[in-house]
Amino acid sequence: MSEAGGRGCGSPVPQRARWRLVAATAAFCLVSATSVWTAGAEPMSREEKQKLGNQVLEMFDHAYGNYMEHAYPADELMPLTCRGRVRGQEPSRGDVDDALGKFSLTLIDSLDTLVVLNKTKEFEDAVRKVLRDVNLDNDVVVSVFETNIRVLGGLLGGHSLAIMLKEKGEYMQWYNDELLQMAKQLGYKLLPAFNTTSGLPYPRINLKFGIRKPEARTGTETDTCTACAGTLILEFAALSRFTGATIFEEYARKALDFLWEKRQRSSNLVGVTINIHTGDWVRKDSGVGAGIDSYYEYLLKAYVLLGDDSFLERFNTHYDAIMRYISQPPLLLDVHIHKPMLNARTWMDALLAFFPGLQVLKGDIRPAIETHEMLYQVIKKHNFLPEAFTTDFRVHWAQHPLRPEFAESTYFLYKATGDPYYLEVGKTLIENLNKYARVPCGFAAMKDVRTGSHEDRMDSFFLAEMFKYLYLLFADKEDIIFDIEDYIFTTEAHLLPLWLSTTNQSISKKNTTSEYTELDDSNFDWTCPNTQILFPNDPLYAQSIREPLKNVVDKSCPRGIIRVREESFRSGAKPPLRARDFMATNPEHLEILKKMGVSLIHLKDGRVQLVQHAIQAASSIDAEDGLRFMQEMIELSSQQQKEQQLPPRAVQIVSHPFFGRVVLTAGPAQFGLDLSKHKETRGFVASSKPSNGCSELTNPEAVMGKIALIQRGQCMFAEKARNIQNAGAIGGIVIDDNEGSSSDTAPLFQMAGDGKDTDDIKIPMLFLFSKEGSIILDAIREYEEVEVLLSDKAKDRDPEMENEEQPSSENDSQNQSGEQISSSSQEVDLVDQESSEENSLNSHPESLSLADMDNAASISPSEQTSNPTENHETTNLNGECTDLDNQLQEQSETEEDSNPNVSWGKKVQPIDSILADWNEDIEAFEMMEKDEL
């Protein structure tokens, strides 16, 4: 709100007063605008606003409470598995993990949120926990940028509100600047990162050992992002102003000065990545999203907080360049800094959603409304803002880690305009979070906004920012226990008091801006925008700006893909093939693949490889379906990788004449009763009708109280389980429909769920290959009544049974040695080969879950990976090539496969015959047990 391009609302404002006028809520000069908007739109009732505010409080309690219960003192909560994410104990996620420093990140990041939400008692308890439990001297390499904005900012925000509460006299009376002392300690730990000739900090630092020491494991980097080096001034200057130690502000200013010097002089733009030693631009594209975003934000906010005109002048110079080259209303597209008329890419990332809020602070309302509305239309299409989307609003990167930037801009626009439309936008955000992201242990990030799949992460910024902005959006002034306009928001939404502008001002404020460029003085004349010009006497002004953008997303999609599909479905056409339904043996599915430009290649080891060439698709819609199909395949494969690999289970025939001597190796299910935690299930078996169990059973009386036998195929495993459970079965055995398959030659097979909640399945489910399944089926034909035991491992035979039937001592000893089935865990590896721009997926046509409607976590018996094939630039998966490399434990002894068609003619002979057939398995089990030990 600080500038309006020369349009004024009065006389120039003295510098010392500017910080108070340019409040973080951007509401000061727009009071008249608020009354205009409210007069022209139907306002939301106070009751509904209170209801939504209370809903935000409940959502925060759900997220924060689950973090404290299941994750603390870990840095973050993993909401799908209900446990904490600890650096080094979970598979590395690359740079994302650089935010984790074993310092209870989420708790520190949430401190001032607790006060904003009027949870002062919880705040006091949280501060005590931080002081008692948090250690900042860990041997871990962290991001300087993330640690600054989240941890240093969190400590300073907590300190700011702690002293405010102490002054009020009710809470925090014991507080004696302990959080500030922790912040100072952390500040000194970050300072070695600035030991470069340029003054730009290293991107990472070891909290215990600093930089460049052998034990530090960092200090060799040469590049950093512009935002990483330029988003330090608020926290470091606040630390200096609070403590009187000027070194922090000096280092942060030096970094900003260097970035300003290195801007491209003709365009006044900065690149994304810069060499910290030479100052050369490594990535020369420029935008307002990832890599640059908060650099611009901190220039303007540094002026607001510190009252230094040079920061405002720099910001306005950059802002003029942004609006000249990058802004293509309502889009914001990256350009080349040396050729700013040339777009650098055709997609936008989600982080630019903060920019409308920054434009509100600047006072440039119209483009803020336009860009915000465009983003809202994308959200209405996908429920969330994808990490990246193209200029025609297709999904480019499908993830959404619950980013708060759009909520931030919504809040600022509402505070600036008072337009109740933005309250409805906030209401939509709340509904989508509860409907699509809420899980029992918190809120889970979206792995793919198109499919609604989740990722096991809940970043700390979700609690630090999202709930803060949403609550403030619906709160009235009396709902907040302090004046929010006395503070400015950092990029992590931490609160710093504006009175720091006049505290410990020992930093030289030499104006270096004019050394490099001549500026139009008229651009700096006024602080506040003229609301009569911004909002002509038209109460529907903002609506008139938004209206042309209402259908911008749908209109930009080629041929209206979504609407065309919906119309085709209504006319009887089949919906696109989904990865979870695909079967490599289904001719109809293979024909659909061909239409989508997906080729199926049979490999020598029995697997198949899926490769997409978008240019070979029958139409652009089919190509889009093919792309989504391949991405779903990758998603399913990755998902199954992460799922816990379960050990094998046992099906033991305990009825006459077997008496527990025949033990069949069974694959487990990732749903239903866990046999490792509960007593085994014993019962007679019965075949279900229909045999595949994919619909309501027609013979419920036959399976009531029994263990149902079901054939694999035609539907999901979970669906089979539900159908037999509804018929009264106490358990289920799925028998492979691939004739000749056997646990002798095939790897362990796990039955996965259907991607939905499977808590309703209470019975145990096991999987038998064809050979093992035929033993039970033949036994039924021979003896009619066959009783089995489903368990995590074979049980000792019943003494009464042994009295009835005494086998030979040799066979008995062999069987005894094979009674225990040890667990054997297999892995499915997903290989991401970035060198190829072709999408391929290797699978086994018979047992791979990604190629089977049963959706099992299967492992094929090959360790071979396919070679990358020729490059194709027609797909949008950035060259992701996925392989399922399947590993098998080697067995030292092999014998001929036993014949699955066992003779059941005599009472005793079948036992000896079967036991002889299973000698191989007994020996294998012994070896597996030794391997496990």
PDB file of N, CA, C and O in Angstrom, residues 523-572:
ATOM      1  N   ASN A 523       7.624   8.925  -8.720  1.00  0.00           N
ATOM      2  CA  ASN A 523       7.230   7.589  -8.285  1.00  0.00           C
ATOM      3  C   ASN A 523       7.300   7.426  -6.769  1.00  0.00           C
ATOM      4  O   ASN A 523       6.863   6.444  -6.218  1.00  0.00           O
ATOM      5  N   PHE A 524       7.888   8.411  -6.079  1.00  0.00           N
ATOM      6  CA  PHE A 524       8.089   8.283  -4.640  1.00  0.00           C
ATOM      7  C   PHE A 524       7.421   9.418  -3.862  1.00  0.00           C
ATOM      8  O   PHE A 524       7.710   9.617  -2.698  1.00  0.00           O
ATOM      9  N   ASP A 525       6.542  10.163  -4.512  1.00  0.00           N
ATOM     10  CA  ASP A 525       5.980  11.340  -3.864  1.00  0.00           C
ATOM     11  C   ASP A 525       5.010  10.981  -2.743  1.00  0.00           C
ATOM     12  O   ASP A 525       4.935  11.669  -1.736  1.00  0.00           O
ATOM     13  N   TRP A 526       4.220   9.960  -2.972  1.00  0.00           N
ATOM     14  CA  TRP A 526       3.118   9.718  -2.040  1.00  0.00           C
ATOM     15  C   TRP A 526       3.206   8.329  -1.432  1.00  0.00           C
ATOM     16  O   TRP A 526       3.747   7.401  -2.014  1.00  0.00           O
ATOM     17  N   THR A 527       2.644   8.217  -0.264  1.00  0.00           N
ATOM     18  CA  THR A 527       2.657   6.938   0.429  1.00  0.00           C
ATOM     19  C   THR A 527       1.389   6.146   0.186  1.00  0.00           C
ATOM     20  O   THR A 527       1.423   4.959  -0.015  1.00  0.00           O
ATOM     21  N   CYS A 528       0.256   6.823   0.211  1.00  0.00           N
ATOM     22  CA  CYS A 528      -1.021   6.114   0.145  1.00  0.00           C
ATOM     23  C   CYS A 528      -1.696   6.329  -1.200  1.00  0.00           C
ATOM     24  O   CYS A 528      -1.629   7.404  -1.775  1.00  0.00           O
ATOM     25  N   PRO A 529      -2.379   5.311  -1.708  1.00  0.00           N
ATOM     26  CA  PRO A 529      -3.087   5.464  -2.978  1.00  0.00           C
ATOM     27  C   PRO A 529      -4.337   6.310  -2.808  1.00  0.00           C
ATOM     28  O   PRO A 529      -4.927   6.356  -1.733  1.00  0.00           O
ATOM     29  N   ASN A 530      -4.721   6.958  -3.853  1.00  0.00           N
ATOM     30  CA  ASN A 530      -5.946   7.746  -3.853  1.00  0.00           C
ATOM     31  C   ASN A 530      -7.107   6.796  -4.106  1.00  0.00           C
ATOM     32  O   ASN A 530      -7.283   6.287  -5.212  1.00  0.00           O
ATOM     33  N   THR A 531      -7.897   6.557  -3.086  1.00  0.00           N
ATOM     34  CA  THR A 531      -8.966   5.579  -3.216  1.00  0.00           C
ATOM     35  C   THR A 531     -10.037   6.028  -4.195  1.00  0.00           C
ATOM     36  O   THR A 531     -10.751   5.205  -4.761  1.00  0.00           O
ATOM     37  N   GLN A 532     -10.176   7.330  -4.412  1.00  0.00           N
ATOM     38  CA  GLN A 532     -11.173   7.792  -5.369  1.00  0.00           C
ATOM     39  C   GLN A 532     -10.755   7.432  -6.800  1.00  0.00           C
ATOM     40  O   GLN A 532     -11.585   7.261  -7.663  1.00  0.00           O
ATOM     41  N   ILE A 533      -9.450   7.338  -7.025  1.00  0.00           N
ATOM     42  CA  ILE A 533      -8.977   6.936  -8.347  1.00  0.00           C
ATOM     43  C   ILE A 533      -8.954   5.420  -8.461  1.00  0.00           C
ATOM     44  O   ILE A 533      -9.361   4.853  -9.464  1.00  0.00           O
ATOM     45  N   LEU A 534      -8.495   4.774  -7.392  1.00  0.00           N
ATOM     46  CA  LEU A 534      -8.459   3.312  -7.422  1.00  0.00           C
ATOM     47  C   LEU A 534      -9.864   2.733  -7.550  1.00  0.00           C
ATOM     48  O   LEU A 534     -10.083   1.774  -8.277  1.00  0.00           O
ATOM     49  N   PHE A 535     -10.789   3.308  -6.856  1.00  0.00           N
ATOM     50  CA  PHE A 535     -12.147   2.797  -6.840  1.00  0.00           C
ATOM     51  C   PHE A 535     -13.105   3.908  -7.259  1.00  0.00           C
ATOM     52  O   PHE A 535     -13.613   4.640  -6.412  1.00  0.00           O
ATOM     53  N   PRO A 536     -13.318   4.080  -8.565  1.00  0.00           N
ATOM     54  CA  PRO A 536     -14.270   5.097  -9.007  1.00  0.00           C
ATOM     55  C   PRO A 536     -15.618   4.863  -8.342  1.00  0.00           C
ATOM     56  O   PRO A 536     -15.878   3.788  -7.814  1.00  0.00           O
ATOM     57  N   ASN A 537     -16.462   5.858  -8.413  1.00  0.00           N
ATOM     58  CA  ASN A 537     -17.730   5.778  -7.691  1.00  0.00           C
ATOM     59  C   ASN A 537     -18.604   4.667  -8.270  1.00  0.00           C
ATOM     60  O   ASN A 537     -19.701   4.897  -8.776  1.00  0.00           O
ATOM     61  N   ASP A 538     -18.082   3.476  -8.235  1.00  0.00           N
ATOM     62  CA  ASP A 538     -18.774   2.295  -8.744  1.00  0.00           C
ATOM     63  C   ASP A 538     -18.588   1.184  -7.729  1.00  0.00           C
ATOM     64  O   ASP A 538     -17.497   0.646  -7.574  1.00  0.00           O
ATOM     65  N   PRO A 539     -19.636   0.871  -6.996  1.00  0.00           N
ATOM     66  CA  PRO A 539     -19.495  -0.145  -5.945  1.00  0.00           C
ATOM     67  C   PRO A 539     -19.154  -1.522  -6.496  1.00  0.00           C
ATOM     68  O   PRO A 539     -18.768  -2.406  -5.751  1.00  0.00           O
ATOM     69  N   LEU A 540     -19.297  -1.715  -7.809  1.00  0.00           N
ATOM     70  CA  LEU A 540     -19.007  -3.016  -8.407  1.00  0.00           C
ATOM     71  C   LEU A 540     -17.697  -2.989  -9.185  1.00  0.00           C
ATOM     72  O   LEU A 540     -17.476  -3.788 -10.083  1.00  0.00           O
ATOM     73  N   TYR A 541     -16.808  -2.064  -8.789  1.00  0.00           N
ATOM     74  CA  TYR A 541     -15.557  -1.904  -9.530  1.00  0.00           C
ATOM     75  C   TYR A 541     -14.730  -3.189  -9.541  1.00  0.00           C
ATOM     76  O   TYR A 541     -14.298  -3.665 -10.587  1.00  0.00           O
ATOM     77  N   ALA A 542     -14.511  -3.775  -8.358  1.00  0.00           N
ATOM     78  CA  ALA A 542     -13.703  -4.995  -8.288  1.00  0.00           C
ATOM     79  C   ALA A 542     -14.372  -6.131  -9.037  1.00  0.00           C
ATOM     80  O   ALA A 542     -13.723  -6.918  -9.720  1.00  0.00           O
ATOM     81  N   GLN A 543     -15.703  -6.184  -8.931  1.00  0.00           N
ATOM     82  CA  GLN A 543     -16.417  -7.238  -9.651  1.00  0.00           C
ATOM     83  C   GLN A 543     -16.246  -7.073 -11.156  1.00  0.00           C
ATOM     84  O   GLN A 543     -16.105  -8.058 -11.890  1.00  0.00           O
ATOM     85  N   SER A 544     -16.210  -5.839 -11.609  1.00  0.00           N
ATOM     86  CA  SER A 544     -16.029  -5.601 -13.043  1.00  0.00           C
ATOM     87  C   SER A 544     -14.644  -6.038 -13.511  1.00  0.00           C
ATOM     88  O   SER A 544     -14.466  -6.401 -14.675  1.00  0.00           O
ATOM     89  N   ILE A 545     -13.656  -5.990 -12.603  1.00  0.00           N
ATOM     90  CA  ILE A 545     -12.315  -6.473 -12.948  1.00  0.00           C
ATOM     91  C   ILE A 545     -12.296  -7.997 -12.981  1.00  0.00           C
ATOM     92  O   ILE A 545     -11.682  -8.608 -13.854  1.00  0.00           O
ATOM     93  N   ARG A 546     -13.011  -8.617 -12.038  1.00  0.00           N
ATOM     94  CA  ARG A 546     -13.003 -10.079 -11.953  1.00  0.00           C
ATOM     95  C   ARG A 546     -13.837 -10.741 -13.029  1.00  0.00           C
ATOM     96  O   ARG A 546     -13.518 -11.843 -13.490  1.00  0.00           O
ATOM     97  N   GLU A 547     -14.914 -10.095 -13.424  1.00  0.00           N
ATOM     98  CA  GLU A 547     -15.901 -10.740 -14.296  1.00  0.00           C
ATOM     99  C   GLU A 547     -15.306 -11.313 -15.585  1.00  0.00           C
ATOM    100  O   GLU A 547     -15.610 -12.460 -15.949  1.00  0.00           O
ATOM    101  N   PRO A 548     -14.432 -10.583 -16.301  1.00  0.00           N
ATOM    102  CA  PRO A 548     -13.878 -11.160 -17.538  1.00  0.00           C
ATOM    103  C   PRO A 548     -13.009 -12.393 -17.298  1.00  0.00           C
ATOM    104  O   PRO A 548     -12.692 -13.118 -18.246  1.00  0.00           O
ATOM    105  N   LEU A 549     -12.621 -12.607 -16.045  1.00  0.00           N
ATOM    106  CA  LEU A 549     -11.724 -13.721 -15.740  1.00  0.00           C
ATOM    107  C   LEU A 549     -12.462 -14.937 -15.200  1.00  0.00           C
ATOM    108  O   LEU A 549     -11.838 -15.954 -14.889  1.00  0.00           O
ATOM    109  N   LYS A 550     -13.785 -14.848 -15.098  1.00  0.00           N
ATOM    110  CA  LYS A 550     -14.546 -15.926 -14.489  1.00  0.00           C
ATOM    111  C   LYS A 550     -14.347 -17.252 -15.212  1.00  0.00           C
ATOM    112  O   LYS A 550     -14.296 -18.314 -14.604  1.00  0.00           O
ATOM    113  N   ASN A 551     -14.257 -17.200 -16.536  1.00  0.00           N
ATOM    114  CA  ASN A 551     -14.147 -18.431 -17.313  1.00  0.00           C
ATOM    115  C   ASN A 551     -12.806 -18.554 -18.022  1.00  0.00           C
ATOM    116  O   ASN A 551     -12.673 -19.312 -18.973  1.00  0.00           O
ATOM    117  N   VAL A 552     -11.819 -17.792 -17.547  1.00  0.00           N
ATOM    118  CA  VAL A 552     -10.543 -17.773 -18.244  1.00  0.00           C
ATOM    119  C   VAL A 552      -9.884 -19.146 -18.254  1.00  0.00           C
ATOM    120  O   VAL A 552      -9.244 -19.530 -19.231  1.00  0.00           O
ATOM    121  N   VAL A 553     -10.061 -19.921 -17.197  1.00  0.00           N
ATOM    122  CA  VAL A 553      -9.418 -21.230 -17.130  1.00  0.00           C
ATOM    123  C   VAL A 553     -10.069 -22.200 -18.098  1.00  0.00           C
ATOM    124  O   VAL A 553      -9.404 -22.846 -18.898  1.00  0.00           O
ATOM    125  N   ASP A 554     -11.399 -22.299 -18.051  1.00  0.00           N
ATOM    126  CA  ASP A 554     -12.088 -23.230 -18.945  1.00  0.00           C
ATOM    127  C   ASP A 554     -11.903 -22.848 -20.400  1.00  0.00           C
ATOM    128  O   ASP A 554     -11.716 -23.695 -21.262  1.00  0.00           O
ATOM    129  N   LYS A 555     -11.959 -21.553 -20.682  1.00  0.00           N
ATOM    130  CA  LYS A 555     -11.836 -21.122 -22.072  1.00  0.00           C
ATOM    131  C   LYS A 555     -10.453 -21.414 -22.631  1.00  0.00           C
ATOM    132  O   LYS A 555     -10.288 -21.613 -23.826  1.00  0.00           O
ATOM    133  N   SER A 556      -9.445 -21.422 -21.775  1.00  0.00           N
ATOM    134  CA  SER A 556      -8.086 -21.611 -22.247  1.00  0.00           C
ATOM    135  C   SER A 556      -7.713 -23.070 -22.439  1.00  0.00           C
ATOM    136  O   SER A 556      -6.716 -23.371 -23.066  1.00  0.00           O
ATOM    137  N   CYS A 557      -8.489 -23.992 -21.862  1.00  0.00           N
ATOM    138  CA  CYS A 557      -8.179 -25.399 -22.045  1.00  0.00           C
ATOM    139  C   CYS A 557      -8.507 -25.808 -23.470  1.00  0.00           C
ATOM    140  O   CYS A 557      -9.622 -25.558 -23.936  1.00  0.00           O
ATOM    141  N   PRO A 558      -7.604 -26.414 -24.216  1.00  0.00           N
ATOM    142  CA  PRO A 558      -7.844 -26.781 -25.610  1.00  0.00           C
ATOM    143  C   PRO A 558      -9.101 -27.612 -25.752  1.00  0.00           C
ATOM    144  O   PRO A 558      -9.271 -28.632 -25.096  1.00  0.00           O
ATOM    145  N   ARG A 559     -10.006 -27.121 -26.583  1.00  0.00           N
ATOM    146  CA  ARG A 559     -11.264 -27.790 -26.893  1.00  0.00           C
ATOM    147  C   ARG A 559     -12.105 -28.026 -25.652  1.00  0.00           C
ATOM    148  O   ARG A 559     -13.006 -28.859 -25.669  1.00  0.00           O
ATOM    149  N   GLY A 560     -11.806 -27.293 -24.577  1.00  0.00           N
ATOM    150  CA  GLY A 560     -12.566 -27.493 -23.349  1.00  0.00           C
ATOM    151  C   GLY A 560     -12.536 -28.933 -22.905  1.00  0.00           C
ATOM    152  O   GLY A 560     -13.563 -29.581 -22.760  1.00  0.00           O
ATOM    153  N   ILE A 561     -11.336 -29.467 -22.722  1.00  0.00           N
ATOM    154  CA  ILE A 561     -11.150 -30.894 -22.499  1.00  0.00           C
ATOM    155  C   ILE A 561     -12.083 -31.436 -21.424  1.00  0.00           C
ATOM    156  O   ILE A 561     -12.741 -32.452 -21.620  1.00  0.00           O
ATOM    157  N   ILE A 562     -12.153 -30.748 -20.300  1.00  0.00           N
ATOM    158  CA  ILE A 562     -12.969 -31.272 -19.202  1.00  0.00           C
ATOM    159  C   ILE A 562     -14.433 -31.336 -19.604  1.00  0.00           C
ATOM    160  O   ILE A 562     -15.116 -32.332 -19.399  1.00  0.00           O
ATOM    161  N   ARG A 563     -14.907 -30.226 -20.239  1.00  0.00           N
ATOM    162  CA  ARG A 563     -16.322 -30.205 -20.615  1.00  0.00           C
ATOM    163  C   ARG A 563     -16.602 -31.211 -21.719  1.00  0.00           C
ATOM    164  O   ARG A 563     -17.648 -31.854 -21.737  1.00  0.00           O
ATOM    165  N   VAL A 564     -15.663 -31.366 -22.651  1.00  0.00           N
ATOM    166  CA  VAL A 564     -15.860 -32.346 -23.721  1.00  0.00           C
ATOM    167  C   VAL A 564     -15.983 -33.742 -23.142  1.00  0.00           C
ATOM    168  O   VAL A 564     -16.836 -34.531 -23.536  1.00  0.00           O
ATOM    169  N   ARG A 565     -15.132 -34.031 -22.151  1.00  0.00           N
ATOM    170  CA  ARG A 565     -15.186 -35.350 -21.544  1.00  0.00           C
ATOM    171  C   ARG A 565     -16.527 -35.573 -20.854  1.00  0.00           C
ATOM    172  O   ARG A 565     -17.150 -36.616 -20.988  1.00  0.00           O
ATOM    173  N   GLU A 566     -16.957 -34.551 -20.084  1.00  0.00           N
ATOM    174  CA  GLU A 566     -18.224 -34.697 -19.363  1.00  0.00           C
ATOM    175  C   GLU A 566     -19.371 -34.933 -20.335  1.00  0.00           C
ATOM    176  O   GLU A 566     -20.236 -35.776 -20.100  1.00  0.00           O
ATOM    177  N   GLU A 567     -19.369 -34.202 -21.444  1.00  0.00           N
ATOM    178  CA  GLU A 567     -20.428 -34.373 -22.432  1.00  0.00           C
ATOM    179  C   GLU A 567     -20.366 -35.761 -23.061  1.00  0.00           C
ATOM    180  O   GLU A 567     -21.381 -36.410 -23.301  1.00  0.00           O
ATOM    181  N   SER A 568     -19.134 -36.243 -23.321  1.00  0.00           N
ATOM    182  CA  SER A 568     -18.999 -37.560 -23.928  1.00  0.00           C
ATOM    183  C   SER A 568     -19.456 -38.651 -22.972  1.00  0.00           C
ATOM    184  O   SER A 568     -20.027 -39.654 -23.384  1.00  0.00           O
ATOM    185  N   PHE A 569     -19.219 -38.450 -21.668  1.00  0.00           N
ATOM    186  CA  PHE A 569     -19.674 -39.438 -20.698  1.00  0.00           C
ATOM    187  C   PHE A 569     -21.198 -39.501 -20.693  1.00  0.00           C
ATOM    188  O   PHE A 569     -21.787 -40.567 -20.648  1.00  0.00           O
ATOM    189  N   ARG A 570     -21.808 -38.315 -20.742  1.00  0.00           N
ATOM    190  CA  ARG A 570     -23.271 -38.287 -20.728  1.00  0.00           C
ATOM    191  C   ARG A 570     -23.842 -38.938 -21.987  1.00  0.00           C
ATOM    192  O   ARG A 570     -24.929 -39.487 -21.972  1.00  0.00           O
ATOM    193  N   SER A 571     -23.100 -38.858 -23.082  1.00  0.00           N
ATOM    194  CA  SER A 571     -23.596 -39.432 -24.339  1.00  0.00           C
ATOM    195  C   SER A 571     -23.314 -40.927 -24.432  1.00  0.00           C
ATOM    196  O   SER A 571     -23.605 -41.547 -25.448  1.00  0.00           O
ATOM    197  N   GLY A 572     -22.723 -41.510 -23.409  1.00  0.00           N
ATOM    198  CA  GLY A 572     -22.509 -42.952 -23.391  1.00  0.00           C
ATOM    199  C   GLY A 572     -21.081 -43.382 -23.590  1.00  0.00           C
ATOM    200  O   GLY A 572     -20.777 -44.573 -23.494  1.00  0.00           O
TER     201      GLY A 572
END
